Coordinates of C-alpha atoms in Angstrom, one line a residue:
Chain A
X1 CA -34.3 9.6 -18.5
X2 CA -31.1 8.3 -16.6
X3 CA -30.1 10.5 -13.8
X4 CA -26.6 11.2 -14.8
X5 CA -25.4 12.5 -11.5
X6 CA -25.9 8.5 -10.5
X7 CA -22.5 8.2 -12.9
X8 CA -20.5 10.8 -11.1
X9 CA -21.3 9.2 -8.1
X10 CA -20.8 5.7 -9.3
X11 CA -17.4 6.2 -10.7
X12 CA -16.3 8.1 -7.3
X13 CA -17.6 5.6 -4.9
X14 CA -16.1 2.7 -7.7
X15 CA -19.0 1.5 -8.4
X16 CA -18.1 -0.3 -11.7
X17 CA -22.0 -1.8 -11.8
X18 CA -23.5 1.2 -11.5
X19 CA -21.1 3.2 -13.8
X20 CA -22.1 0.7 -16.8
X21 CA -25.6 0.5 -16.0
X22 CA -26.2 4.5 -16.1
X23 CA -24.1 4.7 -19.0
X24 CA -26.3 2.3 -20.9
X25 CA -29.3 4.2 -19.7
X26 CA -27.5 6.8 -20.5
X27 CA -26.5 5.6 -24.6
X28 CA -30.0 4.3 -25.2
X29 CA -32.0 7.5 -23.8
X30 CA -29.8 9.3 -27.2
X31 CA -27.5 11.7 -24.9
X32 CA -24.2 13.0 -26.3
X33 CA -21.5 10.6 -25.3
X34 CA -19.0 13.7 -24.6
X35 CA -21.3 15.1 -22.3
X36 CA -21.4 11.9 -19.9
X37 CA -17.3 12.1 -20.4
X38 CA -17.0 16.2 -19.9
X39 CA -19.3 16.7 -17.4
X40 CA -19.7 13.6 -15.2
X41 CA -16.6 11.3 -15.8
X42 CA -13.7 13.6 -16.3
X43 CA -15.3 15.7 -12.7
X44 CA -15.5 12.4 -11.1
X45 CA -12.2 11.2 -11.7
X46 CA -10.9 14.7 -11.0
X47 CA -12.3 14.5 -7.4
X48 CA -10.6 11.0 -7.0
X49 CA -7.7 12.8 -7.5
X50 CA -8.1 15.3 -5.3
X51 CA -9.1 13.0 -2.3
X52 CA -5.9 10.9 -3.1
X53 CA -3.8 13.9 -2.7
X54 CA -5.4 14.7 0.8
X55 CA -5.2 10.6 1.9
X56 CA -8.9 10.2 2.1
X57 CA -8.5 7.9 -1.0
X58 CA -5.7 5.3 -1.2
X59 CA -4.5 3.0 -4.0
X60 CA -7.9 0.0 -3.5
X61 CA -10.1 3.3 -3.9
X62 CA -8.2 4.8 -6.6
X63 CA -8.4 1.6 -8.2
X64 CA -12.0 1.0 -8.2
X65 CA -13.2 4.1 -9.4
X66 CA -11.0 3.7 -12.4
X67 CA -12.6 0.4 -13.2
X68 CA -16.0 2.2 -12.8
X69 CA -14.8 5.0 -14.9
X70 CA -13.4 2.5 -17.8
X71 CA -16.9 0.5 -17.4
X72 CA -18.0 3.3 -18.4
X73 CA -16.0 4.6 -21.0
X74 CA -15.6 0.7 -23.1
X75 CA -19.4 1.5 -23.5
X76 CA -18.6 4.9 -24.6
X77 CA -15.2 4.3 -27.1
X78 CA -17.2 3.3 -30.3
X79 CA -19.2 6.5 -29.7
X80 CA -16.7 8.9 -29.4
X81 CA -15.1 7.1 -32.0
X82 CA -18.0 7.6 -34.7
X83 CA -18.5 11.0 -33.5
X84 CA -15.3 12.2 -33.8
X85 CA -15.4 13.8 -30.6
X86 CA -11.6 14.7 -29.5
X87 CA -9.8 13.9 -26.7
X88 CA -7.9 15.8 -24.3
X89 CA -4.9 14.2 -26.5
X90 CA -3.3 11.0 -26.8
X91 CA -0.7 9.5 -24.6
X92 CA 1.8 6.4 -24.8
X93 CA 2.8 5.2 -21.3
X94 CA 4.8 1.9 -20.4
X95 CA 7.2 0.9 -17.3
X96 CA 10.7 0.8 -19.0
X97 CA 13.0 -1.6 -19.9
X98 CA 14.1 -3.9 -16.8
X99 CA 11.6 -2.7 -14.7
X100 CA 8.5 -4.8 -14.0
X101 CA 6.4 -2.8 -11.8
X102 CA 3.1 -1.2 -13.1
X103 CA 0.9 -0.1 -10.3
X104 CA 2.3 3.0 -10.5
X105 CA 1.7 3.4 -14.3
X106 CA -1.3 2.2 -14.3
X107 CA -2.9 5.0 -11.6
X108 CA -1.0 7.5 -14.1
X109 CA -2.2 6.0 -17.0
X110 CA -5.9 5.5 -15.1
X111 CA -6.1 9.0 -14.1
X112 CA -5.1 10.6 -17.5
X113 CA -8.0 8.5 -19.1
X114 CA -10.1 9.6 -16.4
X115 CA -9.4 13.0 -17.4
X116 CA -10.1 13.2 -21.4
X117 CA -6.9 11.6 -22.7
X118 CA -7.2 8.5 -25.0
X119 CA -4.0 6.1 -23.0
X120 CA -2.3 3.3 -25.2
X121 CA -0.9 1.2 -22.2
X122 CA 2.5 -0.4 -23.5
X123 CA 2.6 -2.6 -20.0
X124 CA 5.8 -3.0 -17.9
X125 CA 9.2 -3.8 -19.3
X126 CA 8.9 -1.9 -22.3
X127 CA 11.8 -1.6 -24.8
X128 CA 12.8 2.1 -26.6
X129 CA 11.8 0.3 -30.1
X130 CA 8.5 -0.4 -28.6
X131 CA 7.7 2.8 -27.4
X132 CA 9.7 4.3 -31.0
X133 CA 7.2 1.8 -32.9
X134 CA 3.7 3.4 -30.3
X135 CA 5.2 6.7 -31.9
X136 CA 5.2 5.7 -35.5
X137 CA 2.1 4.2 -36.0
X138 CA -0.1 5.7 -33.2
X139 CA 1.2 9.5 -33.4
X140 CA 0.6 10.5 -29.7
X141 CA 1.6 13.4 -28.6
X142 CA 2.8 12.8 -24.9
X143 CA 4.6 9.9 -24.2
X144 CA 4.9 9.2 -20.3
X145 CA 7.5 6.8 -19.2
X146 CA 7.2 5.2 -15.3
X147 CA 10.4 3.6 -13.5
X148 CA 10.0 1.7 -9.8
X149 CA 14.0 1.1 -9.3
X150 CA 16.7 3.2 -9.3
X151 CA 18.7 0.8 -11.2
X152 CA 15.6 1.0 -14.3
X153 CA 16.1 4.8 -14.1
X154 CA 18.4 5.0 -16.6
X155 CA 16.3 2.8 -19.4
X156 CA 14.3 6.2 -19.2
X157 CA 17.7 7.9 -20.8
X158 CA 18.2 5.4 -22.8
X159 CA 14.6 5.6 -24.0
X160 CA 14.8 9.8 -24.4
X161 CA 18.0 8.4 -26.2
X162 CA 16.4 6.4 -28.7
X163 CA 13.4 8.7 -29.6
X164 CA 16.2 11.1 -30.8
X165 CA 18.1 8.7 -33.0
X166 CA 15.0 8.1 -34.2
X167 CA 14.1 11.2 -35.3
X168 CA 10.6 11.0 -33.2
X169 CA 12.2 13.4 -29.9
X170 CA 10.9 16.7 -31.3
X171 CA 7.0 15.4 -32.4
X172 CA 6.4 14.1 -28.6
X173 CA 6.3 15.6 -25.5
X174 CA 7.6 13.2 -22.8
X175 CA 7.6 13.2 -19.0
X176 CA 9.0 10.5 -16.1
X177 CA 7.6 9.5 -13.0
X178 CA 8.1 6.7 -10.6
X179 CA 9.2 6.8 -6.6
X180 CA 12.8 7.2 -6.9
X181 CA 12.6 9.6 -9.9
X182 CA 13.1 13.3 -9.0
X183 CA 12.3 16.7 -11.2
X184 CA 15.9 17.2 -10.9
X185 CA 16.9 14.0 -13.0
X186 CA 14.0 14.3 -15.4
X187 CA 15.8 17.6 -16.3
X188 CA 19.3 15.7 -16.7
X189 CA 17.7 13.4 -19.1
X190 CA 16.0 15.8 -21.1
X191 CA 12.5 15.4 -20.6
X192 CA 10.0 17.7 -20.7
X193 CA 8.7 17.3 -17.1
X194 CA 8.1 15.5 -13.8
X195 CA 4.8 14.2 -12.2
X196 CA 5.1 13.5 -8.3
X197 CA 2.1 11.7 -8.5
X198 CA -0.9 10.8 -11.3
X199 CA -2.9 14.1 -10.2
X200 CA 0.4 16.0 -10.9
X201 CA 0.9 14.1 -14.5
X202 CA -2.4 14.7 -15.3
X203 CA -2.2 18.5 -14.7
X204 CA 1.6 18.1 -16.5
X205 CA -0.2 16.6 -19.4
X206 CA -2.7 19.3 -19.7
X207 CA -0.4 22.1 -19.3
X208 CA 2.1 20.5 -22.0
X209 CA -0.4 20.2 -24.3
X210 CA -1.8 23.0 -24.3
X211 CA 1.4 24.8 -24.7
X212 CA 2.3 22.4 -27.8
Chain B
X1 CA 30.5 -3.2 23.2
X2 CA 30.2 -4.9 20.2
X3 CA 27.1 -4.2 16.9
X4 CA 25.6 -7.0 18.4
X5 CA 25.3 -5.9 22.1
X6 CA 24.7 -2.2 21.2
X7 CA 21.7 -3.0 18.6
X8 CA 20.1 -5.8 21.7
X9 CA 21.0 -2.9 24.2
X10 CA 19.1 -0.2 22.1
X11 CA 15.9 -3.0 22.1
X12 CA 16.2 -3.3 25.5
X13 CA 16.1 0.3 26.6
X14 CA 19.6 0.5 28.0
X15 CA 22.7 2.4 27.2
X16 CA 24.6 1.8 23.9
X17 CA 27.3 4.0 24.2
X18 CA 26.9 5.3 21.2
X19 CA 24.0 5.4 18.2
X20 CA 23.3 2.0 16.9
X21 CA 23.8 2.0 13.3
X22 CA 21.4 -0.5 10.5
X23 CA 21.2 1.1 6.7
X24 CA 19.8 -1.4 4.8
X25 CA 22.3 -2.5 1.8
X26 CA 21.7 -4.9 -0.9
X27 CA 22.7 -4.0 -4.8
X28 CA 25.5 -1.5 -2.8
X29 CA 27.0 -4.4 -0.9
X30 CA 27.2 -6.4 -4.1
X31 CA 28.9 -3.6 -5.9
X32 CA 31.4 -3.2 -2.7
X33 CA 32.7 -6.6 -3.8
X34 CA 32.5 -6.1 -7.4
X35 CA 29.6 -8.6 -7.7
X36 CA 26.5 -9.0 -10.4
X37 CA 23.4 -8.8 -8.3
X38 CA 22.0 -11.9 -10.0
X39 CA 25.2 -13.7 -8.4
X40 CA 24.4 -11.9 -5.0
X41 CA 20.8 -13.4 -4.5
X42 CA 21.2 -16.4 -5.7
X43 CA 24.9 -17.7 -4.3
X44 CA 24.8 -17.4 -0.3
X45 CA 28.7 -17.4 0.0
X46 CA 28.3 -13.9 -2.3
X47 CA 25.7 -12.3 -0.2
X48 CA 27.5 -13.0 3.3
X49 CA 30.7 -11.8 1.3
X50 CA 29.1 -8.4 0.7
X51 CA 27.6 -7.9 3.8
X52 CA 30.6 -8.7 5.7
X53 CA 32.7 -6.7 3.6
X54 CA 30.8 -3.7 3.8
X55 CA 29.9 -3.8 7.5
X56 CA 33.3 -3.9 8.1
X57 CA 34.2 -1.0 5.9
X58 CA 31.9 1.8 7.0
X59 CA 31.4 0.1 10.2
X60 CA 27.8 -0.9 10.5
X61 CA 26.8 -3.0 13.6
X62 CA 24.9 -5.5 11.7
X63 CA 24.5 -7.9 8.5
X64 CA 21.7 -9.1 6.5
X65 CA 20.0 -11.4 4.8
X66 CA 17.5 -9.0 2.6
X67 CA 18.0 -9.5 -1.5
X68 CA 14.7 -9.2 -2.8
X69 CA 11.0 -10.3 -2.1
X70 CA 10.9 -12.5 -5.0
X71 CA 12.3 -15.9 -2.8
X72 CA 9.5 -17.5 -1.2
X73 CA 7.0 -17.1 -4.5
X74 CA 10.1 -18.7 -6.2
X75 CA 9.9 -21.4 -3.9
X76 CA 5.7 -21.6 -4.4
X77 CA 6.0 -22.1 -8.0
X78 CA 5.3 -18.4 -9.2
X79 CA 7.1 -17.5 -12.4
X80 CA 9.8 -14.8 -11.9
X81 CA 12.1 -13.0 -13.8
X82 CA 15.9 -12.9 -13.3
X83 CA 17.9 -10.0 -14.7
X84 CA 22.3 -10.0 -14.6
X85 CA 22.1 -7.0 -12.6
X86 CA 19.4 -6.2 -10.6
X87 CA 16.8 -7.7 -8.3
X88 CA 14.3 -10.7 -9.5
X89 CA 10.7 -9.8 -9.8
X90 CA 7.8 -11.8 -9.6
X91 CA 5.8 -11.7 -13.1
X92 CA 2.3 -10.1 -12.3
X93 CA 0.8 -11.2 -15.4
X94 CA 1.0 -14.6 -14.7
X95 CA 0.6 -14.0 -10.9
X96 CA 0.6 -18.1 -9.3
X97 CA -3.0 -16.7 -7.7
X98 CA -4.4 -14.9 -10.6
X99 CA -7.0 -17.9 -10.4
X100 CA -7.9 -17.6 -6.3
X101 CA -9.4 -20.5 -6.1
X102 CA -5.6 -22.2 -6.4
X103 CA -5.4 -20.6 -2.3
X104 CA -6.8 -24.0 -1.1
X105 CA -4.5 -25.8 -2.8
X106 CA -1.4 -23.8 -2.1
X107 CA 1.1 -25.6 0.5
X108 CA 4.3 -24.0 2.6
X109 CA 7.5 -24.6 0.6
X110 CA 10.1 -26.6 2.9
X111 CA 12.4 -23.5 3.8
X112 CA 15.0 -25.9 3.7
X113 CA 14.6 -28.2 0.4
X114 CA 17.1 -26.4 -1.5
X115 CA 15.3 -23.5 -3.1
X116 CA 15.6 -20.1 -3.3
X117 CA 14.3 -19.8 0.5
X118 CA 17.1 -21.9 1.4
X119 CA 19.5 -20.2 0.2
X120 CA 18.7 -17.3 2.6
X121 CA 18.8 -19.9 5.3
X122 CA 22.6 -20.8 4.6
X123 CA 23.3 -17.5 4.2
X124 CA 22.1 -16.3 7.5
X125 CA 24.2 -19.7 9.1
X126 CA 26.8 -18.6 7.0
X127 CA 26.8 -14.5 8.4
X128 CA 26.2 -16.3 11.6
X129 CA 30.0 -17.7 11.5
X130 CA 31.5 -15.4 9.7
X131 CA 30.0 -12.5 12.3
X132 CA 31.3 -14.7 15.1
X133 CA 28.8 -12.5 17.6
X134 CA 30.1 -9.2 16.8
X135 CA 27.2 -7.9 14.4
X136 CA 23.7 -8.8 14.8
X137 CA 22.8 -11.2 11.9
X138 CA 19.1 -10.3 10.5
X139 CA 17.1 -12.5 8.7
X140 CA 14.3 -11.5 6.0
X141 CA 10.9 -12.6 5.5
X142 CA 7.8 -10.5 3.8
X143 CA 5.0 -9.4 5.5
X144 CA 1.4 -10.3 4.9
X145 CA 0.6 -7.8 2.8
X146 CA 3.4 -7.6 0.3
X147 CA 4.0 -11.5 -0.2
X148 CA -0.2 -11.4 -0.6
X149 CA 1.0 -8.6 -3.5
X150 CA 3.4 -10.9 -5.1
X151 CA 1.3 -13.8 -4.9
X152 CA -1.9 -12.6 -6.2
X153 CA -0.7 -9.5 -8.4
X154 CA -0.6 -6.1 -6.1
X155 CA -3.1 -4.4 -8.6
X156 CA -5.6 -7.1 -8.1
X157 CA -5.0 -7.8 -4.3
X158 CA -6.2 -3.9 -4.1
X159 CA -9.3 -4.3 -5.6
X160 CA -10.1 -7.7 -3.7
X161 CA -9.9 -5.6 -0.6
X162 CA -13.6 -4.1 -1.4
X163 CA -14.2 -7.1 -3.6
X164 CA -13.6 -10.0 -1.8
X165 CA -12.0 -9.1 1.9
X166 CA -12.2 -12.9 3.1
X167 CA -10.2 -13.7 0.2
X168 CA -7.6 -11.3 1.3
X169 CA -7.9 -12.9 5.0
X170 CA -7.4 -16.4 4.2
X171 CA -4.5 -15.1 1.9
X172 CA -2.9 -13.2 4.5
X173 CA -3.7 -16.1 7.4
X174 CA -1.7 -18.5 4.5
X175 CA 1.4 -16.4 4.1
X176 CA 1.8 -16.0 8.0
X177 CA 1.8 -19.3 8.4
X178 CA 5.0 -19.6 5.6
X179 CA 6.4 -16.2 6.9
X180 CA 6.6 -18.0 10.2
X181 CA 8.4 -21.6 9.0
X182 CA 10.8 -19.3 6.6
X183 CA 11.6 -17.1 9.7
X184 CA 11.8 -20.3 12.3
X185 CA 14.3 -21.6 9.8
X186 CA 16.7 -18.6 9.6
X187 CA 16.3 -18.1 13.1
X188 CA 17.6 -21.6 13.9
X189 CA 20.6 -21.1 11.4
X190 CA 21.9 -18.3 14.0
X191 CA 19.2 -14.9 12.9
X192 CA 18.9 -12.6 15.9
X193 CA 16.5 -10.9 14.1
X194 CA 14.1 -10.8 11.4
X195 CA 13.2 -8.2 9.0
X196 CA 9.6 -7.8 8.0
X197 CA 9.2 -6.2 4.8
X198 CA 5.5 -5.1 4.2
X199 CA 5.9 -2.9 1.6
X200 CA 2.3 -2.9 0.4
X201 CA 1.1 -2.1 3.6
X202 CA 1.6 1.7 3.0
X203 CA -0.8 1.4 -0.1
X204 CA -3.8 0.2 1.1
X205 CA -4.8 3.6 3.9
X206 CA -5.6 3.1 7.7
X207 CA -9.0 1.7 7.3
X208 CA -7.7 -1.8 5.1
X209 CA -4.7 -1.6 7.5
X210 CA -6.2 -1.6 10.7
X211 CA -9.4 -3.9 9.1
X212 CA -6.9 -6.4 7.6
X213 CA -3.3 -6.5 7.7
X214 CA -2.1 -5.1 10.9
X215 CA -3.6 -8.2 12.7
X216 CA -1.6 -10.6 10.7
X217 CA 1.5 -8.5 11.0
X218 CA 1.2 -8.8 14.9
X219 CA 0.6 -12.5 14.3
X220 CA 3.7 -12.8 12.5
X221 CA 5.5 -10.4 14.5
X222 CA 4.1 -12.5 17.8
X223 CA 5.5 -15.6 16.3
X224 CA 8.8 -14.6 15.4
X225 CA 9.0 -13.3 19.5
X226 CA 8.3 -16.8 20.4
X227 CA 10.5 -18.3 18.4
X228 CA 13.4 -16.2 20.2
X229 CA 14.0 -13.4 17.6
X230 CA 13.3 -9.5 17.1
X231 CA 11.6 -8.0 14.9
X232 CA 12.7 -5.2 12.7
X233 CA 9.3 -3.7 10.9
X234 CA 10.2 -1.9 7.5
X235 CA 7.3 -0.4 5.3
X236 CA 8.1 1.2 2.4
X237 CA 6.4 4.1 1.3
X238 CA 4.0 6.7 2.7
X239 CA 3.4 5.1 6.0
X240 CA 2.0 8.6 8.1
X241 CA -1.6 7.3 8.1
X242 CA -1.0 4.0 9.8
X243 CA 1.9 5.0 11.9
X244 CA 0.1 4.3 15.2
X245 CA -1.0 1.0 14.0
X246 CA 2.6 0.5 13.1
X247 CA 4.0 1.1 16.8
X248 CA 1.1 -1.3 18.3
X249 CA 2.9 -4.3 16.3
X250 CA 5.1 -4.8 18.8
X251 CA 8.1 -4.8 16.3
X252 CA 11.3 -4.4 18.6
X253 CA 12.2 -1.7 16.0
X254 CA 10.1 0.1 13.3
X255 CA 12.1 1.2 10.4
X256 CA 10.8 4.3 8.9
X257 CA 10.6 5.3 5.1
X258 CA 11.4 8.8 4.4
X259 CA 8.0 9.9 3.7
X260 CA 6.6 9.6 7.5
X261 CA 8.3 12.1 9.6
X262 CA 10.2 10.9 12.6
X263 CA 8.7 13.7 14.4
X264 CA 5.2 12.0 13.9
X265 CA 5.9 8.4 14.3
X266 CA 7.2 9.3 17.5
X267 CA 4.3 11.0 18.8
X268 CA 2.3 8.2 17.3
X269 CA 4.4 5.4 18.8
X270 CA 5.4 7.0 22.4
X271 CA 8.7 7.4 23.9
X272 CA 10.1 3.9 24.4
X273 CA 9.3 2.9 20.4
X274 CA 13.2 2.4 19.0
X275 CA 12.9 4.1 15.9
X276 CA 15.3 3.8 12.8
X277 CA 15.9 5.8 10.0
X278 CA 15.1 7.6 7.5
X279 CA 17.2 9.5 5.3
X280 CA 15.8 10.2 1.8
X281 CA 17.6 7.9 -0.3
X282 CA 17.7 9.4 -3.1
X283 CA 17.4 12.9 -2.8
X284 CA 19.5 13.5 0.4
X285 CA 21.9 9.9 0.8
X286 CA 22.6 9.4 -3.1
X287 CA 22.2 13.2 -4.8
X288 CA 22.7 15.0 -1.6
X289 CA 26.5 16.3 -0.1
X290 CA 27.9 15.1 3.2
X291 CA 27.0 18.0 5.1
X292 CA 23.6 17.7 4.0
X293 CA 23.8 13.9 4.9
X294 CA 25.1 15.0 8.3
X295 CA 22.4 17.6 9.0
X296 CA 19.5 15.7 8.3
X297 CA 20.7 12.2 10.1
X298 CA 20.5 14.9 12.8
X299 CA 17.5 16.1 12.7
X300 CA 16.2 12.8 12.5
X301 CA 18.0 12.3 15.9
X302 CA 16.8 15.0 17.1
X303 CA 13.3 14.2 16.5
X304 CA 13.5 10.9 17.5
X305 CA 15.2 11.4 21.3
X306 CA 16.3 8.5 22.9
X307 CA 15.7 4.6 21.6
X308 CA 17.1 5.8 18.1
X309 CA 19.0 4.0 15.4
X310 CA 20.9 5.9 12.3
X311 CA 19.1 4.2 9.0
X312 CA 18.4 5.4 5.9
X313 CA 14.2 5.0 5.1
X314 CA 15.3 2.4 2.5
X315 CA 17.4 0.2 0.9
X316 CA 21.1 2.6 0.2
X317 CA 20.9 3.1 -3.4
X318 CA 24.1 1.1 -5.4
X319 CA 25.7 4.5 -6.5
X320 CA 25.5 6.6 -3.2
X321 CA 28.6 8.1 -3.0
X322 CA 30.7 6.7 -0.2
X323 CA 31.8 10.3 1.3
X324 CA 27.7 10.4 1.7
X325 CA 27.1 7.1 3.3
X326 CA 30.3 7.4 5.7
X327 CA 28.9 11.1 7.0
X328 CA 26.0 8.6 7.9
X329 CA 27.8 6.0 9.8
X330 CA 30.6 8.6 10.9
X331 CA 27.6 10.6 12.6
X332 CA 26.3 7.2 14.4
X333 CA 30.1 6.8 15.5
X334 CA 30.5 9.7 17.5
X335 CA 26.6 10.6 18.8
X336 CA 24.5 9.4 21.7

């Protein structure tokens, strides 16, 4: 029998090794695969978060436990996925149009997988079709877009735009992060929040959809 | 007193009559002169027409060279992406050290053969005439840590941190080595001083950037002294943590980002530290009024003391409104 508190610890100290190896313990020793996600990855990722917010863990750190964490969880997708077990929800994120920085998007989109949500990652540079074509086919129900530069700011209008000519705007949730983006302009441009940082979009995600 | 004189003055500790006075401008400066970025950073004569232009209209006492960190991977071979209206990026997917075993191979571009890294060059020689000694003319160059970024791919050079740290050495030993041609290059074309932009640097948390990059910053910043220039140190971001490190650089001035208070990097950096900065530039320079503007350049004064130059903590966004920026510069004008 595994000792399953090894995982917590492996995906907080970014262990990616470790992570794998207990999981597969873990798999063949026939224990539910949402109980390795509930009660050791999601609290381990959450704890990441919460030592990035007080600056004992910085980007390499944050980065390493989430490839420990999705060590983990490649071992765990077919699982879940025969199970049926439900996520926290589903969630499309990209960087938009113009703007090719992702480090940013892929904390967010890290942390939100960390914490229950299945993440389709779109990449950087993403075009409104693109994200209007994620809606279609993959029904999400939050749709997060990132922006580095103030001069990619407004693709994320553009994108909000789009999603109402569409006719997808009203099945999606979305929210907007990125340095220069502000609560104040996510309001402007009609989305339905802000997240300072990816411990504050994960908490927006989880509050949005639980309101839904 | 002239830009020139007041900035050297402020470096040196002596009087400068009034507040020295160095926002960064780049996608503003092209708009000034009614310019498409992608003409701006690739077409010197734009660039120096920009800078000069808006120097002289809100009365800063410098120019510079700063565009965008995408020139010396452009140079290396690394594949980048040029958009009509805003800065180049390099591509991280196709990042020219994704492999790292291509370091050993990787050579210093000639700063001079015509490239994208020349182009700075004749711009600074061309600011140089055009400034005829009455603004200081700054040169660019990246810092270790955020040409590593471009080079390698920022997500991956923060995992080779735990993964791989003499990896990120021998990286970071390679790209002082360029920093230090590029810079020796625009200092000979007439650069008093040279911008170091280590923008990754306030990623990576004290302990990488005490263990790692602050060493090869004070290299660089070392070797730019020796090769007659100052040294202006700019990291963007959340630099609080690694403020003290910052100050120990040696960097004639340390340009601050919004998100470290002046109040802090002064007590991290002692009294004689010149300090610039750092306006929000978004919130409070671009969104905010003039008075607000006003008020907060001055409580950034007041934090700092003496050995203090008016700045926003970035680059000025391209749609600041002018009343905004000019309650900036008007402030420098008229205080101590």
């Amino acid at each position: 029998m595994p000792e399953l508190r090894e995982l917590y610890d492996a995906i907080l100290n970014g262990d990616h090794k470790t992570s794998a190896a207990v999981t597969r313990e873990a798999i063949d020793a026939g224990i539910e695969p949402m109980e390795l996600v509930s009660g050791y990855m999601v609290p381990a990722m959450d704890e990441v978060g919460k030592r990035f917010e007080c600056e004992d863990y910085f980007i390499p750190e944050l980065l390493l436990s989430a490839r420990a964490m999705k060590a983990a969880l490649e071992l765990l997708r077919p699982l879940l996925a025969a199970s049926g077990a439900k996520s926290a929800g589903r969630v499309v994120i990209g960087t938009v149009k113009g703007d090719l920085h992702d480090i940013g998007k892929n904390i967010v989109g890290a942390m939100l997988e960390g914490g229950g949500f299945e993440v389709i990652d779109l990449g950087a540079d993403v075009a409104p079709q693109k994200f209007i074509a994620a809606i279609k086919e993959r029904n999400p129900q939050l749709i997060c877009l990132s922006a580095l530069l103030t001069v990619t700011m407004p693709s994320m209008k553009t994108t909000i735009e789009a999603f109402k000519e569409a006719g997808v705007r009203d099945g999606v949730k979305v929210i907007v992060g990125g340095a220069p983006v502000t609560a104040e302009f996510a309001r402007e441009i009609g989305a339905d929040g802000f997240g300072e940082n990816a411990t504050a979009a994960v908490a927006l995600a989880r509050q949005l959809l639980q309101a839904a | 007193m002239n830009g020139r004189e007041r900035i050297l003055a402020s470096i040196q500790g002596q009087p400068t009559g009034r507040l020295p006075l160095m926002p960064i401008t780049m996608m503003f400066a092209a708009d000034q002169i009614g310019a498409r970025y992608l003409d701006y950073v690739t077409d010197y004569r734009v660039l120096a027409e920009g800078q000069m232009r808006t120097a002289e209209k809100f009365g800063f006492d410098y120019v510079s060279a700063i565009s965008d960190p995408a020139r010396e991977p452009a140079d290396l071979g690394a594949a980048i992406e040029f958009f009509p209206d805003q800065p180049p990026a390099v591509i991280e997917d196709r990042a020219l050290l994704a492999d790292k075993t291509r370091l050993a191979a990787l050579r210093v571009p000639d700063p001079l053969a015509g490239r994208r890294m020349s182009d700075r060059v004749h711009g600074v020689a061309l600011l140089k005439q055009r400034a005829g000694g009455d603004l200081l003319v700054e040169g660019w160059v990246e810092g270790p840590c955020a040409e590593a970024a471009d080079l390698r791919g920022i997500n991956t050079l923060m995992v080779d941190f735990y993964d791989d740290p003499a990896f990120v050495d021998d990286l970071f030993e390679f790209t002082v080595a360029m920093e230090l041609e590029f810079a020796k290059a625009q200092i000979q074309a007439g650069a008093d001083i040279i911008g170091v932009g280590d923008a990754a640097a306030s990623l990576v948390g004290p302990k990488f950037y005490q263990g790692h990059v602050w060493a090869y910053e004070k290299k660089l910043i070392q070797g730019i002294h020796d090769l007659g220039a100052k040294v202006r140190l700019h990291i963007c971001g959340n630099t609080r943590r690694i403020l003290e490190g910052m100050g120990r650089t040696g960097a004639d001035i340390v340009d601050l980002d919004y998100l470290a208070p002046v109040a802090a990097a002064r007590a991290a950096m002692g009294p004689r530290q010149v300090l610039l900065g750092n306006l929000e530039p978004v919130g409070v320079l671009r969104n905010g009024s003039p008075e607000i503007v006003r008020d907060t350049v001055a409580a950034c004064h007041r934090d700092a003391g003496e050995n203090y130059i008016a700045g926003a903590g970035c680059e000025v966004c391209r749609d600041t409104p002018e009343a905004n920026l000019r309650a900036l510069c008007e402030y420098a004008h008229v205080s101590r």
